[in-house]
CSV table of C-alpha atoms in Angstrom, one decimal:
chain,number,residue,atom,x,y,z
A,1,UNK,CA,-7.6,-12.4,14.3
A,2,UNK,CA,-4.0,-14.1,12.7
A,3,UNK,CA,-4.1,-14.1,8.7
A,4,UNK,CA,-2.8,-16.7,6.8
A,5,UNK,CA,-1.1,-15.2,3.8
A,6,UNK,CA,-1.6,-18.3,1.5
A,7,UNK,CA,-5.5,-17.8,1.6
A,8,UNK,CA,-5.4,-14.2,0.1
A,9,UNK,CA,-6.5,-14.0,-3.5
A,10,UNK,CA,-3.6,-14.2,-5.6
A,11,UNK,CA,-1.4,-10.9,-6.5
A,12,UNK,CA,-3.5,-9.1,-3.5
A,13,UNK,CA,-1.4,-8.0,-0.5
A,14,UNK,CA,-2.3,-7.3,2.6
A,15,UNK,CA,-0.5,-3.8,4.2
A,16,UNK,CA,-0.3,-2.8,8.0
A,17,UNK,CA,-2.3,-0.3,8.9
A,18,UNK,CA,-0.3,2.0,10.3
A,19,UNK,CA,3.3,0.9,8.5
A,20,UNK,CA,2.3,-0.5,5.0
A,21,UNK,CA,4.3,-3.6,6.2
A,22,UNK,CA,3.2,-7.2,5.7
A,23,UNK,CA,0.2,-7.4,7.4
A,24,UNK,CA,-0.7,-11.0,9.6
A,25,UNK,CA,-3.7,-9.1,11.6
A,26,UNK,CA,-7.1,-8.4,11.2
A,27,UNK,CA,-9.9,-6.1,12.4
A,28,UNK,CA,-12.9,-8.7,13.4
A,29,UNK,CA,-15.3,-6.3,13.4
A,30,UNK,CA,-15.1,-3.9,10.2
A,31,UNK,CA,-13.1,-7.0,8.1
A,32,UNK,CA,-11.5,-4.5,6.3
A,33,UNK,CA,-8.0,-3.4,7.8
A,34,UNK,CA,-5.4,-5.3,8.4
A,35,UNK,CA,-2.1,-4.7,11.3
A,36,UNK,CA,1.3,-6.4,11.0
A,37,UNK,CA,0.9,-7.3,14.6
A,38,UNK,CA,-1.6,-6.7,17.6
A,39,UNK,CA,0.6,-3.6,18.9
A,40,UNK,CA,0.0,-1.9,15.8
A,41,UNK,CA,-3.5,-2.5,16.0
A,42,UNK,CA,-3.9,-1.5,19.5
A,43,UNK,CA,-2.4,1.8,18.6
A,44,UNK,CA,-4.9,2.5,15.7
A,45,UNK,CA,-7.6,1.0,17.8
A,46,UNK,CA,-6.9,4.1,20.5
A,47,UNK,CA,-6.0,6.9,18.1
A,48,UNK,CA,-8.4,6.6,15.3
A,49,UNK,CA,-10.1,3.3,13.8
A,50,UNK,CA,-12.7,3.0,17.4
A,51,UNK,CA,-14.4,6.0,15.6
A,52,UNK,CA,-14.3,4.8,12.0
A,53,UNK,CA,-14.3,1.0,12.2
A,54,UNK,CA,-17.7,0.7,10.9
A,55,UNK,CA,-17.7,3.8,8.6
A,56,UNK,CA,-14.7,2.0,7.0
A,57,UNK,CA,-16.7,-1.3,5.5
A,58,UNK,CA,-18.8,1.0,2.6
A,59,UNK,CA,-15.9,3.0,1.8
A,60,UNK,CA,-13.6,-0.2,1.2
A,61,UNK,CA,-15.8,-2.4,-0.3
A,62,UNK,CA,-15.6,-2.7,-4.5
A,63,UNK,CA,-18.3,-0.1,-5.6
A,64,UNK,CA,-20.5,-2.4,-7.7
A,65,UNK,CA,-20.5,-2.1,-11.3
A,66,UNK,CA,-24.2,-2.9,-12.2
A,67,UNK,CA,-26.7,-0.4,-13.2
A,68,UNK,CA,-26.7,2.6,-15.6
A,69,UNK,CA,-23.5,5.1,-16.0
A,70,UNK,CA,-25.3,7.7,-14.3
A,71,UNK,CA,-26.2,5.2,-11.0
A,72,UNK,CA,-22.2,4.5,-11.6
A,73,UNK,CA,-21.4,8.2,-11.1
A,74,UNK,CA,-24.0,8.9,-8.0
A,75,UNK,CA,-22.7,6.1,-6.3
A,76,UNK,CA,-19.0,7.3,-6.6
A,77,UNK,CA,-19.8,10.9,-5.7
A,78,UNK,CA,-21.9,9.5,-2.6
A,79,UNK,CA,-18.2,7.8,-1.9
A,80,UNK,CA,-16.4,10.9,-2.3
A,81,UNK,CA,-18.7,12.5,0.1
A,82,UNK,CA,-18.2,10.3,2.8
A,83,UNK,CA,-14.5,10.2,2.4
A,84,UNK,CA,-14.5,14.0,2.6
A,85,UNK,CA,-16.5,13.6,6.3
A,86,UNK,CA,-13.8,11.0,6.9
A,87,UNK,CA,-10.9,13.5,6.3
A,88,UNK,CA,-12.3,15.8,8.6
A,89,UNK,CA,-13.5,13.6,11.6
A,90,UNK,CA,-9.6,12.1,11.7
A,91,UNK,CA,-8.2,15.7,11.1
A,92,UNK,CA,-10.3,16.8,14.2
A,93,UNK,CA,-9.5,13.7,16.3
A,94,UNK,CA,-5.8,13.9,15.6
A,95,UNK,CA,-6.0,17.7,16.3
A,96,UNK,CA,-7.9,16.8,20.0
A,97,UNK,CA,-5.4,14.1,20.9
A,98,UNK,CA,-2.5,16.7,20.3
A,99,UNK,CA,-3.7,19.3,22.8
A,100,UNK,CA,-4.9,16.6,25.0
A,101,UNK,CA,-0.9,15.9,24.8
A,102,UNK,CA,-1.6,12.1,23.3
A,103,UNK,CA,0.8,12.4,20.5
A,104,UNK,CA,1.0,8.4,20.2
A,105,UNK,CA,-2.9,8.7,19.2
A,106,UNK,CA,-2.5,11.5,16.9
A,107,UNK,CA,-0.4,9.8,14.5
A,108,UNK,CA,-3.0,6.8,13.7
A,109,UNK,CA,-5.6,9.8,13.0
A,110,UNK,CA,-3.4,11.9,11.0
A,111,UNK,CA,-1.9,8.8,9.1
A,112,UNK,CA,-5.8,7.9,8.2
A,113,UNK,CA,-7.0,11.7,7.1
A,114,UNK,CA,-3.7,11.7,4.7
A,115,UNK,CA,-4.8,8.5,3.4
A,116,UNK,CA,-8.3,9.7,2.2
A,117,UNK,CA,-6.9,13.1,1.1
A,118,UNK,CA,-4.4,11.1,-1.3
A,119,UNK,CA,-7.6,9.0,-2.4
A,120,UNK,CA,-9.7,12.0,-3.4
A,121,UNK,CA,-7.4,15.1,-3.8
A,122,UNK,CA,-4.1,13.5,-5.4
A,123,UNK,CA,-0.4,13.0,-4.6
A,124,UNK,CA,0.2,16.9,-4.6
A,125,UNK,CA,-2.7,18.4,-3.3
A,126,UNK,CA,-2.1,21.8,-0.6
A,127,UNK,CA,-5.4,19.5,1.5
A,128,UNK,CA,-2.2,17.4,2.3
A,129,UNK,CA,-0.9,19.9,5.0
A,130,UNK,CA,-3.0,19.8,7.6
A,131,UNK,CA,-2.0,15.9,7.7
A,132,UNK,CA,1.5,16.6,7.8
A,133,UNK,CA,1.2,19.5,10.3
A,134,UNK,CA,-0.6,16.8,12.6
A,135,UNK,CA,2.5,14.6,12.0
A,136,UNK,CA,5.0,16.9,12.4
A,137,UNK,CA,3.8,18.5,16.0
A,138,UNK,CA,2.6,15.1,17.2
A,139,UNK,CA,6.5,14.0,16.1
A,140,UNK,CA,7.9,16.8,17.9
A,141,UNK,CA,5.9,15.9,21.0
A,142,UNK,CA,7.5,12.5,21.0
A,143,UNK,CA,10.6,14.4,20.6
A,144,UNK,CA,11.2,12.8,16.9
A,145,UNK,CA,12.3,16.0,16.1
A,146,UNK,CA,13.9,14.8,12.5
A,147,UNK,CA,10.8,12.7,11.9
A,148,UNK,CA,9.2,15.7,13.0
A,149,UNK,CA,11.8,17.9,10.1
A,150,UNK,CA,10.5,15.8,7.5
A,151,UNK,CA,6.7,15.8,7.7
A,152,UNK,CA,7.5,19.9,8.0
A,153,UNK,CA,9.1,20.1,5.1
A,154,UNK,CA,6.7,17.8,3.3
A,155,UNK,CA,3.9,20.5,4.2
A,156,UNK,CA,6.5,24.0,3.7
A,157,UNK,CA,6.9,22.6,-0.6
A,158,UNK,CA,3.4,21.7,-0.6
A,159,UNK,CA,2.4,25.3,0.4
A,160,UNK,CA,5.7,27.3,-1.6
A,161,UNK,CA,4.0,25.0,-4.9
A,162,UNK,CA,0.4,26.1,-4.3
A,163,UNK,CA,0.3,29.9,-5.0
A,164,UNK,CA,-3.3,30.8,-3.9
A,165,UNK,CA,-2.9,29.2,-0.4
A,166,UNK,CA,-4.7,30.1,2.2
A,167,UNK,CA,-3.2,32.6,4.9
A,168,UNK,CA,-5.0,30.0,7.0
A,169,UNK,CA,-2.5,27.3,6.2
A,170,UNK,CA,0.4,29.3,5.9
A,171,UNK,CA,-0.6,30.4,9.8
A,172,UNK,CA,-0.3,26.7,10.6
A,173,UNK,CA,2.5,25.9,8.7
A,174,UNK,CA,4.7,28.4,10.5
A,175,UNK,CA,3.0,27.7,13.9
A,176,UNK,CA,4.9,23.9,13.4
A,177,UNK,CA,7.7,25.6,11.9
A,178,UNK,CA,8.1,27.7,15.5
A,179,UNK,CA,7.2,24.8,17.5
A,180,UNK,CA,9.8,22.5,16.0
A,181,UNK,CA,12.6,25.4,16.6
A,182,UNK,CA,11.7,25.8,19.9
A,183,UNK,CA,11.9,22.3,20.6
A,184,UNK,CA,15.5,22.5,19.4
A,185,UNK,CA,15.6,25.7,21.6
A,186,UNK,CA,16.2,27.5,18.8
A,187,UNK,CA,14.2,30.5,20.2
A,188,UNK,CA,15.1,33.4,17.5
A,189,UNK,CA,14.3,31.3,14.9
A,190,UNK,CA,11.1,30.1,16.7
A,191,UNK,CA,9.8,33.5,17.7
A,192,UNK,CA,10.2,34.4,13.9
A,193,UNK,CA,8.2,31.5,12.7
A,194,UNK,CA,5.7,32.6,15.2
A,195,UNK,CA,5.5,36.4,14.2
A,196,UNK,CA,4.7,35.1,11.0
A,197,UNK,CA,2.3,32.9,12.2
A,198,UNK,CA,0.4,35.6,13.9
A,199,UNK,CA,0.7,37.6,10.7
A,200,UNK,CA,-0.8,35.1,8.2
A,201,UNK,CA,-3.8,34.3,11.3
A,202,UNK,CA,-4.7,37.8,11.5
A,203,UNK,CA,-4.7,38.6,7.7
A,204,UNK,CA,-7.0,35.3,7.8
A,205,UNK,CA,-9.5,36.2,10.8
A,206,UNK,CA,-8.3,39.1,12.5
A,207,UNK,CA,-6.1,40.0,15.7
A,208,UNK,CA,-8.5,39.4,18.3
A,209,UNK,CA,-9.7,35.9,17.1
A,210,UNK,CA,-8.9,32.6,19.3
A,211,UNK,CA,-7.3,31.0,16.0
A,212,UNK,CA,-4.6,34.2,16.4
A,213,UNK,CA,-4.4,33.8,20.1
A,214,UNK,CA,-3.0,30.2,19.4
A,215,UNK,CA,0.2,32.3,18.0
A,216,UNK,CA,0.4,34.7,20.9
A,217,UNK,CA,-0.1,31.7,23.1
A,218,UNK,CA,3.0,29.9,21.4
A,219,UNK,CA,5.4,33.1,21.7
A,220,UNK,CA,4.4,33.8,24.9
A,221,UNK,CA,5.7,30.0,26.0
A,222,UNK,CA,9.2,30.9,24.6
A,223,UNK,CA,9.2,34.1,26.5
A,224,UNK,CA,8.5,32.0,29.4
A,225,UNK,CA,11.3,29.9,29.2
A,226,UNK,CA,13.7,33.0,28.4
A,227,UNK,CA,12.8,34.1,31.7
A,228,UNK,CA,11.3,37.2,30.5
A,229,UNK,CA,8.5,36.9,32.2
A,230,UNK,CA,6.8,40.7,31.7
A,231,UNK,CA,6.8,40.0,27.9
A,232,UNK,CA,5.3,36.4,28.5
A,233,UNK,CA,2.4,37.2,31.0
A,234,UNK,CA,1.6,40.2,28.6
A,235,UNK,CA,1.2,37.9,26.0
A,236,UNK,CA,-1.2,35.4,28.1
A,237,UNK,CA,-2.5,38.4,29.3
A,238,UNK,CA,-4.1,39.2,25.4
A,239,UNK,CA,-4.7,35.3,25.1
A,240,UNK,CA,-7.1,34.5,28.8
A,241,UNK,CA,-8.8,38.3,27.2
A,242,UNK,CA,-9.8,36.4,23.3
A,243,UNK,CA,-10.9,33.6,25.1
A,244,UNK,CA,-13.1,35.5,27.8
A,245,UNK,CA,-14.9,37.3,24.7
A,246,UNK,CA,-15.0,34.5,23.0
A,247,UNK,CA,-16.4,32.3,25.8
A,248,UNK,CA,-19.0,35.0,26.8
A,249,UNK,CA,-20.8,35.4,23.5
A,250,UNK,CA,-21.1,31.6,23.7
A,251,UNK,CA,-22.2,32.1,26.7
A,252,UNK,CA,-24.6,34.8,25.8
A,253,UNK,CA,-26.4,32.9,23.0
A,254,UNK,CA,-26.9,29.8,25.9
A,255,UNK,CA,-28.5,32.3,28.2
A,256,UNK,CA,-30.6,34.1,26.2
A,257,UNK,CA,-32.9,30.7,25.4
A,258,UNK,CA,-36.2,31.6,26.6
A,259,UNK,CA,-37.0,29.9,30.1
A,260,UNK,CA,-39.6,27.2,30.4
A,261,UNK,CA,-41.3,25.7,32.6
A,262,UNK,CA,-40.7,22.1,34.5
A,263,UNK,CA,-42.9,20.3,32.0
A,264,UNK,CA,-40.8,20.8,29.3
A,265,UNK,CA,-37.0,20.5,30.5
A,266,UNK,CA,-37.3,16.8,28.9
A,267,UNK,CA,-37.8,18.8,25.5
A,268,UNK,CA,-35.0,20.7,26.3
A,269,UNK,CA,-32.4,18.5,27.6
A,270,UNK,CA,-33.3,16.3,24.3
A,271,UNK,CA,-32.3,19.4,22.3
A,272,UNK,CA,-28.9,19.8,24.6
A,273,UNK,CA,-28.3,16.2,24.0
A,274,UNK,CA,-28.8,16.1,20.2
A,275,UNK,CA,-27.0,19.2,20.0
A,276,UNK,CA,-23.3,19.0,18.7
A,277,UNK,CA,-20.8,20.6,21.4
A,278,UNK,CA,-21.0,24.1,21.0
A,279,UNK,CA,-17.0,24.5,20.8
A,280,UNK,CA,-16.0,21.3,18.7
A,281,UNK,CA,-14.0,18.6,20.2
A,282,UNK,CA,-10.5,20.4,19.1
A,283,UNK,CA,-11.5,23.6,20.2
A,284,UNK,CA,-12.9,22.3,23.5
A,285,UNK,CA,-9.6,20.4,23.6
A,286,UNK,CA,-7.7,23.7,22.7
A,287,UNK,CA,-9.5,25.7,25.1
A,288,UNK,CA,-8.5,23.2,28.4
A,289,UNK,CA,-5.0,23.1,27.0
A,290,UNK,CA,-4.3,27.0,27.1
A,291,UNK,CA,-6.5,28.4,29.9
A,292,UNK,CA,-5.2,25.7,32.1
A,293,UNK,CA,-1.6,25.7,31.3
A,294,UNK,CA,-1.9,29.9,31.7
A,295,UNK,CA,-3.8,29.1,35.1
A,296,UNK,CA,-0.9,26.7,36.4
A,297,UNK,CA,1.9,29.4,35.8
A,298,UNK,CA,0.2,32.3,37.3
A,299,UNK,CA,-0.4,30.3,40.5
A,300,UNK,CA,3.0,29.3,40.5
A,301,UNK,CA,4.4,33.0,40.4
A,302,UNK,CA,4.8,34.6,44.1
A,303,UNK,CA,2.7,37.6,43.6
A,304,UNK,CA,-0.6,37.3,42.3
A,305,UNK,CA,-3.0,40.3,40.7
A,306,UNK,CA,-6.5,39.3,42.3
A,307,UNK,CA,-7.9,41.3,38.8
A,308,UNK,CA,-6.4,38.7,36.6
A,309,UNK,CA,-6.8,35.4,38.4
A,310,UNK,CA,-10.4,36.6,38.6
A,311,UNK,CA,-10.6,36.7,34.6
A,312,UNK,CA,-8.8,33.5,34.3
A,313,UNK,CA,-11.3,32.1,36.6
A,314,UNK,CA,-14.2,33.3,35.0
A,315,UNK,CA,-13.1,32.2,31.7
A,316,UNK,CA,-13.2,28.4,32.8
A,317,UNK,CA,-16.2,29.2,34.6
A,318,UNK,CA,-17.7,29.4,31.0
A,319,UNK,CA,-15.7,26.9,28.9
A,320,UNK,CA,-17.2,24.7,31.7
A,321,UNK,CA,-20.7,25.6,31.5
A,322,UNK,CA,-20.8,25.8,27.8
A,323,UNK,CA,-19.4,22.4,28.1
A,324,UNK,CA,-22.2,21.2,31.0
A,325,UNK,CA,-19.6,20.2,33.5
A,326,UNK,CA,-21.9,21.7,36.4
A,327,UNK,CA,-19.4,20.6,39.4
A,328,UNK,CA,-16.2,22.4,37.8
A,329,UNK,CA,-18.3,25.5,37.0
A,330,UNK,CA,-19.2,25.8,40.1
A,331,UNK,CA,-15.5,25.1,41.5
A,332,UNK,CA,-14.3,27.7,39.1
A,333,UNK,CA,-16.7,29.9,40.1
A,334,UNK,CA,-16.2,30.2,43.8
A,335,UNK,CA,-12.6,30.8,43.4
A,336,UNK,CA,-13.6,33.6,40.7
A,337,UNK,CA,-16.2,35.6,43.1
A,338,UNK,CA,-12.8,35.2,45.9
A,339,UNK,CA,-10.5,36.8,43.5
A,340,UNK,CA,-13.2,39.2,43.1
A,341,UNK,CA,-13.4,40.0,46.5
A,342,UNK,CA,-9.9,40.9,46.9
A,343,UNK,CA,-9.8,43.4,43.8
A,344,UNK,CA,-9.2,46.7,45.7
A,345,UNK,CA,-10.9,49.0,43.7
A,346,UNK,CA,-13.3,47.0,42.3
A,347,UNK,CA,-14.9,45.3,39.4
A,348,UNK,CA,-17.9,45.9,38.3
A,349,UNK,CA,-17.8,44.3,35.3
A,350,UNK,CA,-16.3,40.6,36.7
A,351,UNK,CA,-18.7,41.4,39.7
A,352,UNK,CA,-21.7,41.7,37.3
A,353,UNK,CA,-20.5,38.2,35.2
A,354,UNK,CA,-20.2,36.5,38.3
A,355,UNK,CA,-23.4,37.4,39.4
A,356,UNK,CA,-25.2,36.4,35.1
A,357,UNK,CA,-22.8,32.7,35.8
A,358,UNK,CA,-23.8,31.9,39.4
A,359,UNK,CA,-27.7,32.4,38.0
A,360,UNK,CA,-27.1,30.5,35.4
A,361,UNK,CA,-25.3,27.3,36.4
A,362,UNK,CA,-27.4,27.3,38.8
A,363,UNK,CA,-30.5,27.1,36.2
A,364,UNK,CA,-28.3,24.5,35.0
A,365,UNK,CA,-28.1,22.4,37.7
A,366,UNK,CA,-32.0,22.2,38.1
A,367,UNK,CA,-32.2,21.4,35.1
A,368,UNK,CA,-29.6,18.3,35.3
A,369,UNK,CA,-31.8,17.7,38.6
A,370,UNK,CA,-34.9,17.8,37.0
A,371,UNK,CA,-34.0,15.2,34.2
């Protein structure tokens, strides 16, 4: 919907969106933000406002002034609240939609979670970074690599400022850092960013956890494209290993739900279906990214060890049934139990998981079946 500028209240202007430019658009169905042209609005639509058109309306309509100091106060911490929930559905989005390699869409989100941080937290708050980290890797994506520099160095004061930061967000911050060297092939530089990256991740949740392997993952890509490829596959090596434990104790805790009878599968897919995804829409996102990129290399390398393509296959044999995709489970798993078969010396251990999956997606399937 086209705005005419003369019919907004006087000394109140309307801002893009996206830009902060003049704005001559309108969202029909929230009424509440406002594009500088349909392109702009298109993008948000994609990346972000589809999600949070609606949740938009209570959060940017005047709080009303009526009622006791104390209604006052409850009704701006109930807005606080749900700003907070905002901040972290568009952090998680944008984060999705950069694994997913949709850098275009990540902007919108990140642009939106920076917005309500400035609105609750302040100007100079350290909750700013993960907003600029967004920016800066989806920038460097788009190869915008000074666009990319700036949100970077945004996030790098922010952090230097704030003296009881999180090794958490200094893990991130040097992950972008590495990314955005190795974009400029920079590759020393990068693989230093990255070390400490891994340092601040493990000080944070230990050496063997899938936020770590996210480093590993990183450094073993620059390895890659130095050609030294027994470094690199050692490091995806350690990454397809995290993920495997990590998928089978989710997988575990799935399997060991007691088994019931035809009667009550309705109950149960009802459960399934008001559960939120095990994994979490960036991790599922993450998860897809790594094991499949990792999968694609090793395929593409002349010689293959039958013991590690069987791990690889089993590990997106469970990120697929955690996730209830049935048919690639089952894909997955047939190309696992043939890597399997070629091990010479055995496994007991694969042949044993294969054996636990193929029982269980197959439970699964009935189930899907049954419903």
């Amino acid at each position: 919907m086209a705005l005419n500028p003369l019919a907004n209240p006087k000394g109140v202007k309307l801002l893009c969106e996206l830009c902060q430019k003049p704005a001559f658009e309108l969202c029909t169905r929230c009424r509440v933000t406002y594009y500088c042209s349909a392109e702009h609005q298109k993008a948000d639509w994609l990346g972000i406002h589809e999600k949070i058109c609606q949740l938009l309306i209570p959060l940017r309509t005047p709080l009303p002034i009526i009622g006791s100091e104390e209604d006052r106060q409850h009704r701006h911490n109930q807005r606080v609240i749900r700003q907070k929930q905002m901040i972290e559905l568009c952090r998680t989005t944008g984060q999705k939609l950069l694994f997913e390699g949709k850098y275009e869409s990540a902007i919108p989100a990140a642009l939106a979670s920076l917005k309500f941080v400035i609105q609750v937290y302040g100007l100079s708050s350290i909750e700013l970074v993960p907003s600029y980290l967004i920016l800066g890797e989806a920038s460097i994506g788009l190869k915008k690599l000074f666009q990319a520099s700036e949100y970077l160095s945004q996030a790098q004061w922010t952090v230097i400022k704030t003296p009881d930061c999180s090794d958490e967000m200094k893990s991130k911050l040097y992950r972008n850092l590495g990314l955005l060297e190795a974009a400029k092939k920079n590759y020393f530089q990068a693989l230093s960013h990255l070390s400490n990256d891994v340092y601040y991740s493990s000080c944070a949740y230990g050496t063997e956890d899938i936020q770590t392997s996210g480093g590993y993952f990183q450094m073993a890509n620059i390895f890659y494209q130095q050609n030294r490829l027994d470094v690199g596959f050692s490091l995806y090596n350690k990454v397809i290993d995290i993920w495997n434990d990590y998928l089978s104790q989710l997988v575990e805790q799935r399997t060991q739900e007691p088994v019931v009878t035809t009667e009550i599968i309705g109950q149960i897919n009802s459960d399934v279906t008001d559960d939120v995804d095990v994994l979490g829409e960036a991790r599922e996102a993450e998860a897809m990214q790594v094991l499949k990129a990792i999968l694609e290399l090793r395929e593409q390398q002349p010689v293959q060890n039958a013991s590690i393509m069987c791990k690889i296959y089993l590990t997106l044999v469970m990120l697929y049934f955690i996730i209830n995709d049935v048919k690639q489970a089952d894909i997955f798993l047939n190309k696992a139990r043939s890597s399997c078969e070629n091990i010479v010396s055995g496994d007991s251990v694969m042949a044993r998981k294969i054996t636990l999956l193929s029982k269980a997606i197959s439970q699964m399937d009935i189930t899907s079946i049954a419903s």
